[in-house]
mmCIF file of C-alpha atoms in Angstrom:
data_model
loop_
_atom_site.group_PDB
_atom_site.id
_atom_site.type_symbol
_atom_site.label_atom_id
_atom_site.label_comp_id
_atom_site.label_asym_id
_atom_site.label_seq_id
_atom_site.Cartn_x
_atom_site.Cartn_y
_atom_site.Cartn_z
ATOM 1 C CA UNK A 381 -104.393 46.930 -19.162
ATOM 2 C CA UNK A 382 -102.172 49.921 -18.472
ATOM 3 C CA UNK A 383 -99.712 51.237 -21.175
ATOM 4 C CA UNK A 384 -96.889 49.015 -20.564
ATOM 5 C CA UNK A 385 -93.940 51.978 -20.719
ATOM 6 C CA UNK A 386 -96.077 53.327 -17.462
ATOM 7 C CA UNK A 387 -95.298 50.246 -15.923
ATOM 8 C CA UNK A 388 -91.911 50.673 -16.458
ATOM 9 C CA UNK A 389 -91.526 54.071 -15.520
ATOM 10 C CA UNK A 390 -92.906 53.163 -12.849
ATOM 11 C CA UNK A 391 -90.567 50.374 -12.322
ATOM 12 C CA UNK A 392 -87.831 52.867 -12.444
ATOM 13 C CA UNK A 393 -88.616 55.040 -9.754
ATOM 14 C CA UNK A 394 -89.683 52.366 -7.287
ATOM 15 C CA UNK A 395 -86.346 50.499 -8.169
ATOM 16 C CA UNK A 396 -83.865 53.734 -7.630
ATOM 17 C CA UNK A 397 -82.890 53.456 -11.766
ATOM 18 C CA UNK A 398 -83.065 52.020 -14.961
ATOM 19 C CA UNK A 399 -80.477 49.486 -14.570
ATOM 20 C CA UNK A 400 -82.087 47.860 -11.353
ATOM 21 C CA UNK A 401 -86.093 48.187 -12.915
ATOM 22 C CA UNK A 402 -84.317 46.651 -16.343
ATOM 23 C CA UNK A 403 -83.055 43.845 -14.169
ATOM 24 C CA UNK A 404 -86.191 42.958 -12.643
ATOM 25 C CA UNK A 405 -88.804 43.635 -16.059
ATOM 26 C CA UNK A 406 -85.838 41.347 -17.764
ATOM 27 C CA UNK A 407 -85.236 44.388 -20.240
ATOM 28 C CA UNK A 408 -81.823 46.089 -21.014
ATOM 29 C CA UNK A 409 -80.470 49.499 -20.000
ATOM 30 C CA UNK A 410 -80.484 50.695 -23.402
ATOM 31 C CA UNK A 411 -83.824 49.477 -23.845
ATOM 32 C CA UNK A 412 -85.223 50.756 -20.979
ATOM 33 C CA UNK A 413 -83.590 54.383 -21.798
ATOM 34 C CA UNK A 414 -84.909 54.128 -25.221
ATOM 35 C CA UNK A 415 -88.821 53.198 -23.711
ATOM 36 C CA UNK A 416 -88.420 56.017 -21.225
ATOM 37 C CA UNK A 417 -87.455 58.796 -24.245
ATOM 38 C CA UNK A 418 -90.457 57.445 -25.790
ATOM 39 C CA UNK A 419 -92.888 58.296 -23.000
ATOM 40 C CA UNK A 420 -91.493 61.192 -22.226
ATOM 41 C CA UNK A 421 -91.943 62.460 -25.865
ATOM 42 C CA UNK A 422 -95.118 61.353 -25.805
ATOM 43 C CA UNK A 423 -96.331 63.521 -23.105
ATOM 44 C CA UNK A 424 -94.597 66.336 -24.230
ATOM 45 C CA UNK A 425 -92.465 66.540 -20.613
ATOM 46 C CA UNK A 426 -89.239 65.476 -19.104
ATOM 47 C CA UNK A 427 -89.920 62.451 -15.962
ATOM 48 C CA UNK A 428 -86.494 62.088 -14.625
ATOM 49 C CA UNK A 429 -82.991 64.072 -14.248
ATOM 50 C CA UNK A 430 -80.624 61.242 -14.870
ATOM 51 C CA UNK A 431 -77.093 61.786 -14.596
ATOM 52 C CA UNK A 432 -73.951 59.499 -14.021
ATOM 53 C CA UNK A 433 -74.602 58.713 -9.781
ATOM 54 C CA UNK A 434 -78.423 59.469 -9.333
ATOM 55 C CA UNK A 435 -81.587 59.571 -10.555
ATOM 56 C CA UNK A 436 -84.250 62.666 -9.394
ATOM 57 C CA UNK A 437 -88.056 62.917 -10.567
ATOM 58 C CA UNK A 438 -88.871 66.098 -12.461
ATOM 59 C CA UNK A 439 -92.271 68.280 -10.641
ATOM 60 C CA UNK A 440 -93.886 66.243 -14.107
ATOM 61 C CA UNK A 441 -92.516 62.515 -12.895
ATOM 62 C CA UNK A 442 -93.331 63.070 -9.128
ATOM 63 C CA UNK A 443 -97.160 63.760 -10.169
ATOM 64 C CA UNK A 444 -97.352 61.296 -12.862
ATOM 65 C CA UNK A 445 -95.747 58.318 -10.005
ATOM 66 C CA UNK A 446 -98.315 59.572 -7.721
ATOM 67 C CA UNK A 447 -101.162 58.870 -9.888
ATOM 68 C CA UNK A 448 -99.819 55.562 -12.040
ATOM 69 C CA UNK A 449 -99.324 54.048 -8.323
ATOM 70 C CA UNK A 450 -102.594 54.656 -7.285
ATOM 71 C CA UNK A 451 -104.666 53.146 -10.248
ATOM 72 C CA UNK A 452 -101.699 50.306 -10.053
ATOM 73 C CA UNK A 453 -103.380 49.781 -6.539
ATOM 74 C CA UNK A 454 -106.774 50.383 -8.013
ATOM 75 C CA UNK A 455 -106.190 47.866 -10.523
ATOM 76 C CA UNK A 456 -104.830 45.409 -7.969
ATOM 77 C CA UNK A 457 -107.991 45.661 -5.491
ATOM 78 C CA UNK A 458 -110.565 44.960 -8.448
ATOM 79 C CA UNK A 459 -108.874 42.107 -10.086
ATOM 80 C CA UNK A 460 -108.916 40.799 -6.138
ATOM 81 C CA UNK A 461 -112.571 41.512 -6.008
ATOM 82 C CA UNK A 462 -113.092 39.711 -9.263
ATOM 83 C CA UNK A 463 -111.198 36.829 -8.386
ATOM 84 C CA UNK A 464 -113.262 36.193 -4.788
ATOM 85 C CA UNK A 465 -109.525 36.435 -3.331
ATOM 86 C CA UNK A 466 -110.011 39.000 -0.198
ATOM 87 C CA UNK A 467 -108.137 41.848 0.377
ATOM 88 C CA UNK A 468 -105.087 41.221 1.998
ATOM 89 C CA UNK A 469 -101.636 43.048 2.590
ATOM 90 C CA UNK A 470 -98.932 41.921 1.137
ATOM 91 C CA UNK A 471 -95.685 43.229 -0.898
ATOM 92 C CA UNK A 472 -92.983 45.170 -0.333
ATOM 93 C CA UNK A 473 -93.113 48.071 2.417
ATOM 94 C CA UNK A 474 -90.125 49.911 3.031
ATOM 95 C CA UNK A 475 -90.031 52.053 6.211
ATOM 96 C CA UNK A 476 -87.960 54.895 7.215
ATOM 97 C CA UNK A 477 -87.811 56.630 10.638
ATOM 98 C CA UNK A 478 -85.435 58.661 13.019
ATOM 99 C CA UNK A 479 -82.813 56.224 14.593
ATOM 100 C CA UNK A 480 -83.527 56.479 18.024
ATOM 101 C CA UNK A 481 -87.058 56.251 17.873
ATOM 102 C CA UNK A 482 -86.876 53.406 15.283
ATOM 103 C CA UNK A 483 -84.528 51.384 17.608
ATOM 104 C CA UNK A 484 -86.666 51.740 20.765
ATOM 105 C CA UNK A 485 -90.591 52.368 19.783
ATOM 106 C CA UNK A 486 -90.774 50.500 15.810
ATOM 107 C CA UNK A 487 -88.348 47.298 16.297
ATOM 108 C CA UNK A 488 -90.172 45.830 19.088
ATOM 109 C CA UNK A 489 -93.029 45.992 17.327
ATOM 110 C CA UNK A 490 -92.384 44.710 13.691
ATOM 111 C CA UNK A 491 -92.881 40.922 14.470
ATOM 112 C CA UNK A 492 -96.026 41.150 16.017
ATOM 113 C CA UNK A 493 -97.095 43.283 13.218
ATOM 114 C CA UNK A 494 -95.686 40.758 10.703
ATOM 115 C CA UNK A 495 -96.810 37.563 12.710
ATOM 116 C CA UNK A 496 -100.466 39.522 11.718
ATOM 117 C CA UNK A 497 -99.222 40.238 7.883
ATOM 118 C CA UNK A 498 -97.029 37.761 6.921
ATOM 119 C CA UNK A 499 -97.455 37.969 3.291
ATOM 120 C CA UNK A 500 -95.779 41.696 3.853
ATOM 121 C CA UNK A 501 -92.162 42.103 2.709
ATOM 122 C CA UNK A 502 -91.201 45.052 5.484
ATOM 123 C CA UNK A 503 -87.747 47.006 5.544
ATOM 124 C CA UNK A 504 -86.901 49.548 8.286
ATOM 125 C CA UNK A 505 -84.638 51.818 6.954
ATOM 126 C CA UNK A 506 -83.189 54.527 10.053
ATOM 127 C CA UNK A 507 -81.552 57.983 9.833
ATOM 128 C CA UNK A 508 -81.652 61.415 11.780
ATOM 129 C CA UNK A 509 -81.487 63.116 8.643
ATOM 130 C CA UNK A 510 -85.042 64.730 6.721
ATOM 131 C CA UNK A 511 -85.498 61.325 4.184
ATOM 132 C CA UNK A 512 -87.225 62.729 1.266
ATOM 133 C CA UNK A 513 -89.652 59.953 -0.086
ATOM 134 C CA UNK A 514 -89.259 59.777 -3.533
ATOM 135 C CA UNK A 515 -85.153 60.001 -3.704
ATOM 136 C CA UNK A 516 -85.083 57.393 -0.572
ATOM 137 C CA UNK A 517 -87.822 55.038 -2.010
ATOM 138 C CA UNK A 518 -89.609 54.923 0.891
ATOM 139 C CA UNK A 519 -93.397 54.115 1.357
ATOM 140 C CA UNK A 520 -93.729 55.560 4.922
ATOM 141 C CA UNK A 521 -91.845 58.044 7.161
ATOM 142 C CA UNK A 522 -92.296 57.974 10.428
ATOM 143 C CA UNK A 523 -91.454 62.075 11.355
ATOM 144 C CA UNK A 524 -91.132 63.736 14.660
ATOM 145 C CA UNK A 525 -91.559 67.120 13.743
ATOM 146 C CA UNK A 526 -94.349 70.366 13.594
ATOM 147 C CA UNK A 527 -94.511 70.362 10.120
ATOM 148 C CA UNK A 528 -94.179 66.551 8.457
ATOM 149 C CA UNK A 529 -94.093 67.851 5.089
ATOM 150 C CA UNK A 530 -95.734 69.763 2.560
ATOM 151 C CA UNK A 531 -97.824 67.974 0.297
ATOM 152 C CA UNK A 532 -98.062 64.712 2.025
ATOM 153 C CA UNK A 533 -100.371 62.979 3.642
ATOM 154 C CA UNK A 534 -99.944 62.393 7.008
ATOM 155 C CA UNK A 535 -101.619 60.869 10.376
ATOM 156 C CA UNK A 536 -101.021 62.220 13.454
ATOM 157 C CA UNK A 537 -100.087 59.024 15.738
ATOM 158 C CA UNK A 538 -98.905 60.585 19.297
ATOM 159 C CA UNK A 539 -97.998 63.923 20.836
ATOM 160 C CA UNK A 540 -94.160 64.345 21.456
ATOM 161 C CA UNK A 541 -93.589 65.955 24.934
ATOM 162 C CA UNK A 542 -90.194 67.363 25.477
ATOM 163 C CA UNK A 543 -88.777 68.418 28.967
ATOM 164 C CA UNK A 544 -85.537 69.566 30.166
ATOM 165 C CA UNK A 545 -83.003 66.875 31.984
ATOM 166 C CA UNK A 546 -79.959 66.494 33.578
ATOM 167 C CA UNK A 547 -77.771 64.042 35.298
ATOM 168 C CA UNK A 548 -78.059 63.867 39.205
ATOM 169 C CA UNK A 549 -74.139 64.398 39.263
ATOM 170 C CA UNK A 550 -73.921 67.320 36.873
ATOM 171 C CA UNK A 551 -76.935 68.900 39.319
ATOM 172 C CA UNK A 552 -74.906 67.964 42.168
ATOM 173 C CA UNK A 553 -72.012 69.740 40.938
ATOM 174 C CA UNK A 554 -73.890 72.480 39.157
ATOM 175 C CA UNK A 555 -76.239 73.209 41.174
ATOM 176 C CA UNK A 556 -79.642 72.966 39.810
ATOM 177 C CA UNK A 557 -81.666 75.953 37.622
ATOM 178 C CA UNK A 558 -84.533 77.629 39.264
ATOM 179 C CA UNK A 559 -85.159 80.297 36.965
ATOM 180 C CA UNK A 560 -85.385 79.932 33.059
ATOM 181 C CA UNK A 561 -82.809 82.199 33.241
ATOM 182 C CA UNK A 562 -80.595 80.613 35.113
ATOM 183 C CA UNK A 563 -79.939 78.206 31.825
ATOM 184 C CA UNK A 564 -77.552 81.009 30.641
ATOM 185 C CA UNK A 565 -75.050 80.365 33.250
ATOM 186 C CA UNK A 566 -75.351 76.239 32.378
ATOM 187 C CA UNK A 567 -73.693 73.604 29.634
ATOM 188 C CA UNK A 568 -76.660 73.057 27.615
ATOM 189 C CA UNK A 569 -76.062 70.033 25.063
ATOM 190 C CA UNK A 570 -78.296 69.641 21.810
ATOM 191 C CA UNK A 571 -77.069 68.420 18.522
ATOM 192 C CA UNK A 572 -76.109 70.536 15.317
ATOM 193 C CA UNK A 573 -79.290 72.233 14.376
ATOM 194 C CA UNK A 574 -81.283 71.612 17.347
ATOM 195 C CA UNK A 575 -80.513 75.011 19.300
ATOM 196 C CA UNK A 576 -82.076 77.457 19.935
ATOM 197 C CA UNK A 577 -84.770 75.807 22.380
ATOM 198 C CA UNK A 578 -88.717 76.751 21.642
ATOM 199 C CA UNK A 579 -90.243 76.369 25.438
ATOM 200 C CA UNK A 580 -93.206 76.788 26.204
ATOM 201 C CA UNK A 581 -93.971 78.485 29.962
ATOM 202 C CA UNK A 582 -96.157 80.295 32.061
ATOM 203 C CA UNK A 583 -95.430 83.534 29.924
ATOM 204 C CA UNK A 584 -95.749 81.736 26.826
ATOM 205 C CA UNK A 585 -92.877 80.945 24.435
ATOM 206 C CA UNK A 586 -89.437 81.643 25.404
ATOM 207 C CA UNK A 587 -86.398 80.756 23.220
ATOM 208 C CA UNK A 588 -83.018 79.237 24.370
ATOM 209 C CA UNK A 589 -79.810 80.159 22.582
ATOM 210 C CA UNK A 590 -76.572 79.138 22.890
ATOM 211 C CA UNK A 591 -73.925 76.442 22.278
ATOM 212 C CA UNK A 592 -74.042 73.080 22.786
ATOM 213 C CA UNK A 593 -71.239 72.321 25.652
ATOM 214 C CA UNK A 594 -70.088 69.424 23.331
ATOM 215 C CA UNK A 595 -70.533 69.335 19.623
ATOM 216 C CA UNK A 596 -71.883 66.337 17.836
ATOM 217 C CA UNK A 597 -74.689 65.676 15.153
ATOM 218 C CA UNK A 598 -76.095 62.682 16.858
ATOM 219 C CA UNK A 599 -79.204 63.247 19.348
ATOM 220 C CA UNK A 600 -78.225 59.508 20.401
ATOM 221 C CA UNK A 601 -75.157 61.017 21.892
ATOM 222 C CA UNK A 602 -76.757 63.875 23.350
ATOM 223 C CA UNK A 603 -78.946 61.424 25.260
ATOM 224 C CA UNK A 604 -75.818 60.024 26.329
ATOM 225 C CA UNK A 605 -73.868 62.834 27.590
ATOM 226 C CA UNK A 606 -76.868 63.810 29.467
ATOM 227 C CA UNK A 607 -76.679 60.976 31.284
ATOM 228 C CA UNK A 608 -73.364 60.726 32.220
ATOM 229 C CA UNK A 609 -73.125 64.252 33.848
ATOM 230 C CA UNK A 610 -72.244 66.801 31.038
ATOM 231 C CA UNK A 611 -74.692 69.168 30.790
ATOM 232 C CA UNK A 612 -78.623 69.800 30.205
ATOM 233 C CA UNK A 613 -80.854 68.274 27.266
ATOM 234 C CA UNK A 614 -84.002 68.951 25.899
ATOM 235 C CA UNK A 615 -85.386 65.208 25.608
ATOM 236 C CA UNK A 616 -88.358 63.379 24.607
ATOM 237 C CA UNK A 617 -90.442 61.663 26.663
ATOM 238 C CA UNK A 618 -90.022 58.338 24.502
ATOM 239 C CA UNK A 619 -86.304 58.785 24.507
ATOM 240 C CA UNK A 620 -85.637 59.547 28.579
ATOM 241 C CA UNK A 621 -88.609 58.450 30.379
ATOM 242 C CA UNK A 622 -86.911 54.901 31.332
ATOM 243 C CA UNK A 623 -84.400 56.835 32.335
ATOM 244 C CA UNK A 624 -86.704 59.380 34.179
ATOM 245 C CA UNK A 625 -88.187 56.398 35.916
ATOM 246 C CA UNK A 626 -85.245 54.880 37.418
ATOM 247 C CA UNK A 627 -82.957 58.053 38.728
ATOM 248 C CA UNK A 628 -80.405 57.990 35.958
ATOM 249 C CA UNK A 629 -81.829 61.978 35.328
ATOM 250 C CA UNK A 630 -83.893 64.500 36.997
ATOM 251 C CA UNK A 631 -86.642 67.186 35.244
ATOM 252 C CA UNK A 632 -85.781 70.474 36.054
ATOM 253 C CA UNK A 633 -87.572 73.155 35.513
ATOM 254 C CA UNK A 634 -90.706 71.893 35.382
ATOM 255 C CA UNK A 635 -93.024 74.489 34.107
ATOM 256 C CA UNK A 636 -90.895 74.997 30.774
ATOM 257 C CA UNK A 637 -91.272 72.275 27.879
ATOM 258 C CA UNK A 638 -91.109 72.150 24.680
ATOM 259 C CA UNK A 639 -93.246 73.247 22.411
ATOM 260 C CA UNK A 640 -96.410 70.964 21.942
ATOM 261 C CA UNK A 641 -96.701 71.674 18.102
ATOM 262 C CA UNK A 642 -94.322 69.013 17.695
ATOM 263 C CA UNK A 643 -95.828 65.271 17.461
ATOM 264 C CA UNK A 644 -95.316 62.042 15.850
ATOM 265 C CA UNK A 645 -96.202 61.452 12.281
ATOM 266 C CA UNK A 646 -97.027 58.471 9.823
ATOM 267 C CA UNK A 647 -96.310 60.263 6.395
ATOM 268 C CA UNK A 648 -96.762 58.841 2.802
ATOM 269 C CA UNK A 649 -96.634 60.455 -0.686
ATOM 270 C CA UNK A 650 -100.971 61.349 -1.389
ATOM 271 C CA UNK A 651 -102.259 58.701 -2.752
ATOM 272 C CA UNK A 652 -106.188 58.034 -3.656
ATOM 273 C CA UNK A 653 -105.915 53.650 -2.886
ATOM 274 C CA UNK A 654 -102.365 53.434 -0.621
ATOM 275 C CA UNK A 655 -101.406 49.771 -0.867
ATOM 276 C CA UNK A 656 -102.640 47.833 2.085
ATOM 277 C CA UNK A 657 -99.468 47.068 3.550
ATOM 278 C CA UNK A 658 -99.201 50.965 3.971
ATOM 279 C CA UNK A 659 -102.645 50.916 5.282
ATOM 280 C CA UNK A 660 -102.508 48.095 7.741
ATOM 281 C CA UNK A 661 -99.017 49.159 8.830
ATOM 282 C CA UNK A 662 -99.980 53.202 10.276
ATOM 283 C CA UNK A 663 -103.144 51.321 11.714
ATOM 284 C CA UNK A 664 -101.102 48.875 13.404
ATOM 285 C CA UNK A 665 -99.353 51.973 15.083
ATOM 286 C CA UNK A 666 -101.513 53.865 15.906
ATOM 287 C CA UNK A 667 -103.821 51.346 17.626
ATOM 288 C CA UNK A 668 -100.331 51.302 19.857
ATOM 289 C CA UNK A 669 -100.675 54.782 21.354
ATOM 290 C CA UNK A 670 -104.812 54.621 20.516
ATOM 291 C CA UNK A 671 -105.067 55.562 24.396
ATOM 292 C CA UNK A 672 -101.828 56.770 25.683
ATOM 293 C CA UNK A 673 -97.999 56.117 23.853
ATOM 294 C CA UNK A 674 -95.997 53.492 26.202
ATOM 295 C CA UNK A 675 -93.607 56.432 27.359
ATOM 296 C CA UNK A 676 -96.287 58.473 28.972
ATOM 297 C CA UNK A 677 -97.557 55.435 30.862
ATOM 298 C CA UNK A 678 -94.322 55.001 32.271
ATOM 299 C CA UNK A 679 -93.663 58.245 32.749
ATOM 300 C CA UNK A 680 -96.817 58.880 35.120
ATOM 301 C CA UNK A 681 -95.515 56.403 37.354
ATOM 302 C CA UNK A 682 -92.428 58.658 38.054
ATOM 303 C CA UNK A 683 -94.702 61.026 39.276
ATOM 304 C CA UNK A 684 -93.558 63.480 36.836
ATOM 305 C CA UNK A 685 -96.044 66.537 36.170
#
């Protein structure tokens, strides 16, 4: 049996603080505070900053949660083996992913992945900004990035192809760019942060700097100024190729994209036994883009390059 102030440490960082773990172990804050002090003395090594609004894992606590959930898992899988009851997933999984892509590409499939797992307790959790995984709680992070993360483990699920867009009526009244240079003279829209463009040409990299013609911090609105007329985006194919497919905007420049270090990422804190709802959950993905991700399928019947 594993020391039982483990378990509640434990408790405390997978509940967000000691009142909420005390709540569910049925033990008081004071208690629980007094429990933690005692394990922490014991090993010689603060776990947890706790102040008045938050609570934030010390380098110590981070490693020590790592391991304690792993032989929790280890634990859990032998007593199953023992018992003759097969392995199945089940518990809480808490997801968290970028909003766009979470709304479009994860929420049509979470029943079917549930009606598969139904002893699995799933949250989706969305937000455009970085979600670090021990503050937020999280079990998975679904990132769209180069780099998911230092020190995690993550699985590659899909690339992430990113081309230039605009409106047919802002190209009508622009005129459309034939030259990378040409972008200079054009309204360009990305949100906060997302300027200067990385493309990728025929002369290798070339950046794009500049100003986005309308400030905002949502890449939901860019998407939608793009499409009603007001500048130029740098878009993903999951996020414009429906649009790509019926008119609403045109590629331009064809031979510039973005750079194809970016891709789509299942990320979890390192683990040696990941729960199986983890598990079953980032192979449930990615047997959904196993041969090609539903954007690019639609997007090769636009006839795009």
């Amino acid at each position: 049996m594993m020391d039982p102030d483990h378990e509640l440490f434990v408790s405390i960082v997978d509940e967000g603080g000691l009142a909420a773990a005390g709540r569910r172990l049925h033990i008081s804050p004071a208690m629980m505070s007094k429990r933690l002090a005692r394990l922490e003395e014991r090993l010689g090594a603060r776990l947890i900053h706790r102040t008045t609004r938050r609570l934030a894992l010390t380098p110590a606590g981070e490693r020590l949660h790592s391991d304690l959930r792993a032989i929790l898992a280890s634990l859990d899988e032998a007593e199953r083996r023992v018992s003759g009851v097969s392995a199945i997933a089940s518990g809480p999984l808490r997801i968290t992913a970028p909003t766009s892509f979470g709304r479009m590409h994860l929420a049509p499939y979470l029943q079917p992945f549930l009606d598969d797992h139904p002893r699995i307790d799933l949250r989706l959790d969305l937000s455009d900004d970085y979600v670090d995984l021990i503050e937020s709680r999280a079990d998975l992070a679904i990132r769209i990035a180069a780099d998911p993360g230092a020190g995690l483990t993550a699985r590659r699920l899909a690339p992430n192809r990113r081309i230039l867009c605009a409106a047919p009526a802002y190209l009508d009244r622009f005129g459309t760019p034939r030259r990378i240079a040409d972008l200079k003279q054009h309204r360009l829209l990305a949100a906060d942060g997302q300027l200067p463009w990385r493309l990728i040409g025929p002369k290798g990299s070339v950046a794009i700097d500049g100003h986005s013609h309308i400030r905002t911090n949502s890449s939901e609105v860019v998407r939608e100024l793009a499409l009603s007329g007001s500048g130029i985006a740098l878009r993903s194919l999951w996020d414009i190729s429906d649009a790509l497919a019926q008119g609403d905007v045109r590629q331009i420049l064809p031979d510039h994209e973005g750079s194809s270090d970016v891709a789509l990422y299942a990320v979890q804190l390192p683990q040696a036994n990941p729960p199986l709802a983890i598990t079953a959950f980032v192979d449930f993905l990615a047997a959904q883009y196993a041969l090609a991700p539903p954007w690019e399928s639609r997007t090769d019947r636009t006839g795009l390059p």
